[in-house]
Amino acid sequence: MIRIRRTAAVALLAGLSTVAGIAQADTTLTYQGASGAFTVDMHPGAVRIDDASPQWQLYKEDAKAIFSVDPRERTYTRLDRDSASVIREQVDSLRAQIEARVQQLPEAQRATARAAMLQSVPGLDTRNQKIGLDRTGRKEDVAGVECEVVQVVRDGQPAETLCVATPKALGISKDTFASVTSMFSLMQTLLAGTGFETAGLPYLSLAGMPIRFTDTNTGERRQLVEVSHKEVSSQRLSIPQDYVETAVTPPGR
């Protein structure tokens, strides 16, 4: 009896260990495109994004902030409620300056001049832009993962085409995906009115993670090539202590 109980206990502990591993599993998604590799490291409370550029982005849920890190300069910027408010004020000031210049022109020229000036500064001419999603219902397979094809629509025109996989299909734990959703929510809140809010994708409207991205205008494609659930080190999800914080630069500056 003692032997049976010990065996059962070992089996139970092993089972609990396996369950705990699934619940706490980190996830790394690796994408490949024409410009190079793109990785997303996810862990409960933190998300790191590396694209083909030297910089990388880090979301820290406890800090309620998104950091843009430049290892070449050993610097980083912080986007939180305070810095977003400053950017919003600077963008509004820049728009006011443009409007003041437009009002000095003959009335017949104002609309054309206003549009040209706003378009010359990326991020300024976004106040009325509408972004929607056209869910096709079509299923496809990318790197062995099933996903749904979704068309992003900007101002009524087809833009990016995505293939979106559910967290379950990618093996992302509920706690980890909750942090990813939290990051998207923070981005939407902080970027509203800054001039950057319509540059990205409507992630909060997606029921998962895009694992294939196609730019309709350029034809550029980036898609998933690997899913890993190896532990992501705390060092990778933190900013080196000797890096110096710098201010976020708004559009046109």
mmCIF file of C-alpha atoms in Angstrom, residues 15-222:
data_model
loop_
_atom_site.group_PDB
_atom_site.id
_atom_site.type_symbol
_atom_site.label_atom_id
_atom_site.label_comp_id
_atom_site.label_asym_id
_atom_site.label_seq_id
_atom_site.Cartn_x
_atom_site.Cartn_y
_atom_site.Cartn_z
ATOM 1 C CA GLY A 15 0.773 15.903 -13.269
ATOM 2 C CA LEU A 16 0.519 19.090 -11.219
ATOM 3 C CA SER A 17 3.948 20.124 -12.432
ATOM 4 C CA THR A 18 2.854 19.639 -16.027
ATOM 5 C CA VAL A 19 -0.318 21.646 -15.490
ATOM 6 C CA ALA A 20 1.617 24.435 -13.783
ATOM 7 C CA GLY A 21 4.048 24.489 -16.701
ATOM 8 C CA ILE A 22 1.214 24.925 -19.172
ATOM 9 C CA ALA A 23 -0.408 27.695 -17.121
ATOM 10 C CA GLN A 24 2.851 29.603 -16.767
ATOM 11 C CA ALA A 25 4.387 28.786 -20.152
ATOM 12 C CA ASP A 26 6.155 31.612 -21.919
ATOM 13 C CA THR A 27 5.676 31.942 -25.648
ATOM 14 C CA THR A 28 7.983 33.248 -28.354
ATOM 15 C CA LEU A 29 6.666 33.807 -31.864
ATOM 16 C CA THR A 30 9.254 34.131 -34.628
ATOM 17 C CA TYR A 31 8.276 35.725 -37.921
ATOM 18 C CA GLN A 32 10.192 36.100 -41.175
ATOM 19 C CA GLY A 33 9.796 38.721 -43.856
ATOM 20 C CA ALA A 34 11.725 40.429 -46.621
ATOM 21 C CA SER A 35 13.288 42.843 -44.128
ATOM 22 C CA GLY A 36 14.397 40.076 -41.769
ATOM 23 C CA ALA A 37 13.341 38.274 -38.598
ATOM 24 C CA PHE A 38 10.720 39.574 -36.146
ATOM 25 C CA THR A 39 10.155 38.060 -32.695
ATOM 26 C CA VAL A 40 7.568 38.510 -29.961
ATOM 27 C CA ASP A 41 8.496 37.222 -26.483
ATOM 28 C CA MET A 42 5.491 36.902 -24.164
ATOM 29 C CA HIS A 43 5.433 36.293 -20.414
ATOM 30 C CA PRO A 44 2.748 37.083 -17.813
ATOM 31 C CA GLY A 45 3.283 40.781 -17.105
ATOM 32 C CA ALA A 46 5.713 41.513 -19.958
ATOM 33 C CA VAL A 47 5.971 41.486 -23.748
ATOM 34 C CA ARG A 48 9.085 42.154 -25.834
ATOM 35 C CA ILE A 49 9.008 42.872 -29.575
ATOM 36 C CA ASP A 50 12.102 42.771 -31.797
ATOM 37 C CA ASP A 51 11.843 43.726 -35.456
ATOM 38 C CA ALA A 52 14.548 43.913 -38.108
ATOM 39 C CA SER A 53 15.845 47.217 -36.724
ATOM 40 C CA PRO A 54 18.357 47.516 -33.862
ATOM 41 C CA GLN A 55 15.684 48.889 -31.494
ATOM 42 C CA TRP A 56 13.274 46.749 -29.505
ATOM 43 C CA GLN A 57 10.063 47.426 -27.577
ATOM 44 C CA LEU A 58 9.194 46.267 -24.080
ATOM 45 C CA TYR A 59 5.821 46.363 -22.342
ATOM 46 C CA LYS A 60 5.818 46.120 -18.548
ATOM 47 C CA GLU A 61 2.361 45.625 -17.091
ATOM 48 C CA ASP A 62 3.326 46.673 -13.553
ATOM 49 C CA ALA A 63 4.797 49.950 -14.861
ATOM 50 C CA LYS A 64 1.807 50.602 -17.149
ATOM 51 C CA ALA A 65 4.309 51.670 -19.793
ATOM 52 C CA ILE A 66 5.792 50.709 -23.144
ATOM 53 C CA PHE A 67 9.531 51.250 -23.546
ATOM 54 C CA SER A 68 11.398 51.720 -26.823
ATOM 55 C CA VAL A 69 14.993 50.611 -26.324
ATOM 56 C CA ASP A 70 18.007 51.545 -28.476
ATOM 57 C CA PRO A 71 20.991 49.350 -27.571
ATOM 58 C CA ARG A 72 23.293 51.289 -29.925
ATOM 59 C CA GLU A 73 22.783 54.487 -27.959
ATOM 60 C CA ARG A 74 22.168 52.646 -24.686
ATOM 61 C CA THR A 75 19.001 54.688 -24.235
ATOM 62 C CA TYR A 76 15.263 54.114 -23.926
ATOM 63 C CA THR A 77 12.050 56.120 -24.064
ATOM 64 C CA ARG A 78 8.975 55.556 -21.926
ATOM 65 C CA LEU A 79 5.423 55.856 -23.194
ATOM 66 C CA ASP A 80 3.033 56.157 -20.269
ATOM 67 C CA ARG A 81 0.161 58.475 -19.323
ATOM 68 C CA ASP A 82 2.482 61.392 -18.569
ATOM 69 C CA SER A 83 4.582 61.204 -21.744
ATOM 70 C CA ALA A 84 1.485 60.556 -23.885
ATOM 71 C CA SER A 85 -0.098 63.700 -22.460
ATOM 72 C CA VAL A 86 2.978 65.736 -23.394
ATOM 73 C CA ILE A 87 2.980 64.334 -26.939
ATOM 74 C CA ARG A 88 -0.737 65.053 -27.278
ATOM 75 C CA GLU A 89 -0.177 68.690 -26.276
ATOM 76 C CA GLN A 90 2.730 69.061 -28.717
ATOM 77 C CA VAL A 91 0.729 67.537 -31.570
ATOM 78 C CA ASP A 92 -2.210 69.843 -30.859
ATOM 79 C CA SER A 93 0.179 72.812 -30.813
ATOM 80 C CA LEU A 94 1.663 71.770 -34.168
ATOM 81 C CA ARG A 95 -1.809 71.400 -35.681
ATOM 82 C CA ALA A 96 -2.703 74.879 -34.360
ATOM 83 C CA GLN A 97 0.418 76.346 -35.968
ATOM 84 C CA ILE A 98 -0.514 74.786 -39.301
ATOM 85 C CA GLU A 99 -4.073 76.102 -39.032
ATOM 86 C CA ALA A 100 -2.769 79.602 -38.244
ATOM 87 C CA ARG A 101 -0.637 79.522 -41.400
ATOM 88 C CA VAL A 102 -3.579 78.227 -43.450
ATOM 89 C CA GLN A 103 -5.814 81.084 -42.271
ATOM 90 C CA GLN A 104 -3.361 83.572 -43.753
ATOM 91 C CA LEU A 105 -4.067 82.224 -47.238
ATOM 92 C CA PRO A 106 -6.990 83.119 -49.521
ATOM 93 C CA GLU A 107 -10.058 81.059 -48.617
ATOM 94 C CA ALA A 108 -10.045 79.182 -51.932
ATOM 95 C CA GLN A 109 -6.549 77.835 -51.186
ATOM 96 C CA ARG A 110 -7.031 76.852 -47.550
ATOM 97 C CA ALA A 111 -8.414 73.320 -47.898
ATOM 98 C CA THR A 112 -5.682 72.222 -50.329
ATOM 99 C CA ALA A 113 -2.914 73.861 -48.282
ATOM 100 C CA ARG A 114 -4.220 72.390 -45.017
ATOM 101 C CA ALA A 115 -4.296 68.873 -46.452
ATOM 102 C CA ALA A 116 -0.797 69.238 -47.918
ATOM 103 C CA MET A 117 0.688 70.531 -44.656
ATOM 104 C CA LEU A 118 -0.928 67.837 -42.536
ATOM 105 C CA GLN A 119 0.171 65.083 -44.904
ATOM 106 C CA SER A 120 3.739 66.401 -44.879
ATOM 107 C CA VAL A 121 4.034 65.520 -41.183
ATOM 108 C CA PRO A 122 3.362 61.787 -40.544
ATOM 109 C CA GLY A 123 0.767 61.254 -37.846
ATOM 110 C CA LEU A 124 -0.972 64.628 -37.990
ATOM 111 C CA ASP A 125 -3.672 63.882 -40.553
ATOM 112 C CA THR A 126 -5.304 61.029 -38.649
ATOM 113 C CA ARG A 127 -8.153 62.576 -36.672
ATOM 114 C CA ASN A 128 -10.901 61.415 -39.033
ATOM 115 C CA GLN A 129 -9.358 58.187 -40.258
ATOM 116 C CA LYS A 130 -11.579 55.158 -39.676
ATOM 117 C CA ILE A 131 -10.194 51.656 -39.256
ATOM 118 C CA GLY A 132 -12.359 48.561 -39.506
ATOM 119 C CA LEU A 133 -12.097 44.825 -40.030
ATOM 120 C CA ASP A 134 -13.613 42.588 -42.667
ATOM 121 C CA ARG A 135 -13.678 39.035 -41.283
ATOM 122 C CA THR A 136 -13.695 36.711 -44.259
ATOM 123 C CA GLY A 137 -14.343 33.529 -42.276
ATOM 124 C CA ARG A 138 -11.733 31.811 -44.438
ATOM 125 C CA LYS A 139 -9.312 29.538 -42.565
ATOM 126 C CA GLU A 140 -5.724 28.938 -43.603
ATOM 127 C CA ASP A 141 -2.612 27.289 -42.186
ATOM 128 C CA VAL A 142 0.635 29.097 -41.375
ATOM 129 C CA ALA A 143 3.603 27.137 -39.953
ATOM 130 C CA GLY A 144 1.191 24.393 -38.900
ATOM 131 C CA VAL A 145 -1.138 26.785 -37.061
ATOM 132 C CA GLU A 146 -4.713 27.434 -38.175
ATOM 133 C CA CYS A 147 -5.682 31.094 -38.594
ATOM 134 C CA GLU A 148 -8.546 33.214 -39.915
ATOM 135 C CA VAL A 149 -8.012 35.647 -42.792
ATOM 136 C CA VAL A 150 -8.977 39.202 -41.809
ATOM 137 C CA GLN A 151 -8.883 42.295 -44.026
ATOM 138 C CA VAL A 152 -8.043 45.635 -42.399
ATOM 139 C CA VAL A 153 -10.029 48.506 -43.937
ATOM 140 C CA ARG A 154 -8.772 52.107 -43.634
ATOM 141 C CA ASP A 155 -11.133 54.878 -44.674
ATOM 142 C CA GLY A 156 -13.153 52.359 -46.651
ATOM 143 C CA GLN A 157 -10.132 51.063 -48.574
ATOM 144 C CA PRO A 158 -8.493 47.620 -48.179
ATOM 145 C CA ALA A 159 -5.196 47.905 -46.333
ATOM 146 C CA GLU A 160 -3.293 45.169 -44.509
ATOM 147 C CA THR A 161 -4.404 41.542 -44.788
ATOM 148 C CA LEU A 162 -3.918 39.408 -41.671
ATOM 149 C CA CYS A 163 -4.253 35.787 -40.737
ATOM 150 C CA VAL A 164 -5.174 35.654 -37.049
ATOM 151 C CA ALA A 165 -4.627 32.616 -34.804
ATOM 152 C CA THR A 166 -6.325 32.091 -31.452
ATOM 153 C CA PRO A 167 -4.233 31.966 -28.250
ATOM 154 C CA LYS A 168 -5.215 28.295 -27.887
ATOM 155 C CA ALA A 169 -3.931 27.445 -31.361
ATOM 156 C CA LEU A 170 -0.602 29.082 -30.470
ATOM 157 C CA GLY A 171 -0.437 27.511 -27.001
ATOM 158 C CA ILE A 172 -0.422 30.894 -25.279
ATOM 159 C CA SER A 173 -1.553 30.692 -21.642
ATOM 160 C CA LYS A 174 -4.480 32.777 -20.411
ATOM 161 C CA ASP A 175 -2.257 34.830 -18.085
ATOM 162 C CA THR A 176 0.214 35.552 -20.868
ATOM 163 C CA PHE A 177 -2.437 36.552 -23.387
ATOM 164 C CA ALA A 178 -4.121 38.714 -20.742
ATOM 165 C CA SER A 179 -0.862 40.699 -20.599
ATOM 166 C CA VAL A 180 -0.792 40.962 -24.401
ATOM 167 C CA THR A 181 -4.367 42.283 -24.376
ATOM 168 C CA SER A 182 -3.428 44.673 -21.577
ATOM 169 C CA MET A 183 -0.599 46.018 -23.741
ATOM 170 C CA PHE A 184 -2.947 46.590 -26.698
ATOM 171 C CA SER A 185 -5.426 48.351 -24.418
ATOM 172 C CA LEU A 186 -2.710 50.609 -23.008
ATOM 173 C CA MET A 187 -1.496 51.460 -26.513
ATOM 174 C CA GLN A 188 -5.003 52.451 -27.575
ATOM 175 C CA THR A 189 -5.501 54.603 -24.480
ATOM 176 C CA LEU A 190 -2.129 56.333 -24.526
ATOM 177 C CA LEU A 191 -1.902 56.974 -28.260
ATOM 178 C CA ALA A 192 -5.367 58.516 -28.638
ATOM 179 C CA GLY A 193 -4.879 62.052 -29.942
ATOM 180 C CA THR A 194 -1.099 61.800 -30.265
ATOM 181 C CA GLY A 195 -0.994 61.312 -34.024
ATOM 182 C CA PHE A 196 0.164 57.699 -33.761
ATOM 183 C CA GLU A 197 -3.144 56.015 -32.947
ATOM 184 C CA THR A 198 -4.112 55.021 -36.489
ATOM 185 C CA ALA A 199 -0.645 53.911 -37.570
ATOM 186 C CA GLY A 200 -0.968 50.466 -36.002
ATOM 187 C CA LEU A 201 -3.468 47.651 -36.253
ATOM 188 C CA PRO A 202 -6.790 47.424 -34.348
ATOM 189 C CA TYR A 203 -5.431 44.671 -32.091
ATOM 190 C CA LEU A 204 -8.226 44.898 -29.520
ATOM 191 C CA SER A 205 -10.700 43.887 -32.227
ATOM 192 C CA LEU A 206 -8.707 40.759 -33.082
ATOM 193 C CA ALA A 207 -9.491 37.479 -31.333
ATOM 194 C CA GLY A 208 -5.869 36.426 -31.166
ATOM 195 C CA MET A 209 -2.471 37.130 -32.718
ATOM 196 C CA PRO A 210 -1.736 37.861 -36.388
ATOM 197 C CA ILE A 211 0.628 35.155 -37.648
ATOM 198 C CA ARG A 212 0.722 36.422 -41.223
ATOM 199 C CA PHE A 213 0.747 40.065 -42.268
ATOM 200 C CA THR A 214 0.526 41.333 -45.841
ATOM 201 C CA ASP A 215 0.734 45.004 -46.787
ATOM 202 C CA THR A 216 -1.756 45.425 -49.608
ATOM 203 C CA ASN A 217 0.019 48.516 -50.983
ATOM 204 C CA THR A 218 3.582 47.185 -51.058
ATOM 205 C CA GLY A 219 2.906 43.470 -51.165
ATOM 206 C CA GLU A 220 5.379 42.942 -48.314
ATOM 207 C CA ARG A 221 4.616 39.814 -46.285
ATOM 208 C CA ARG A 222 5.724 38.728 -42.819
#
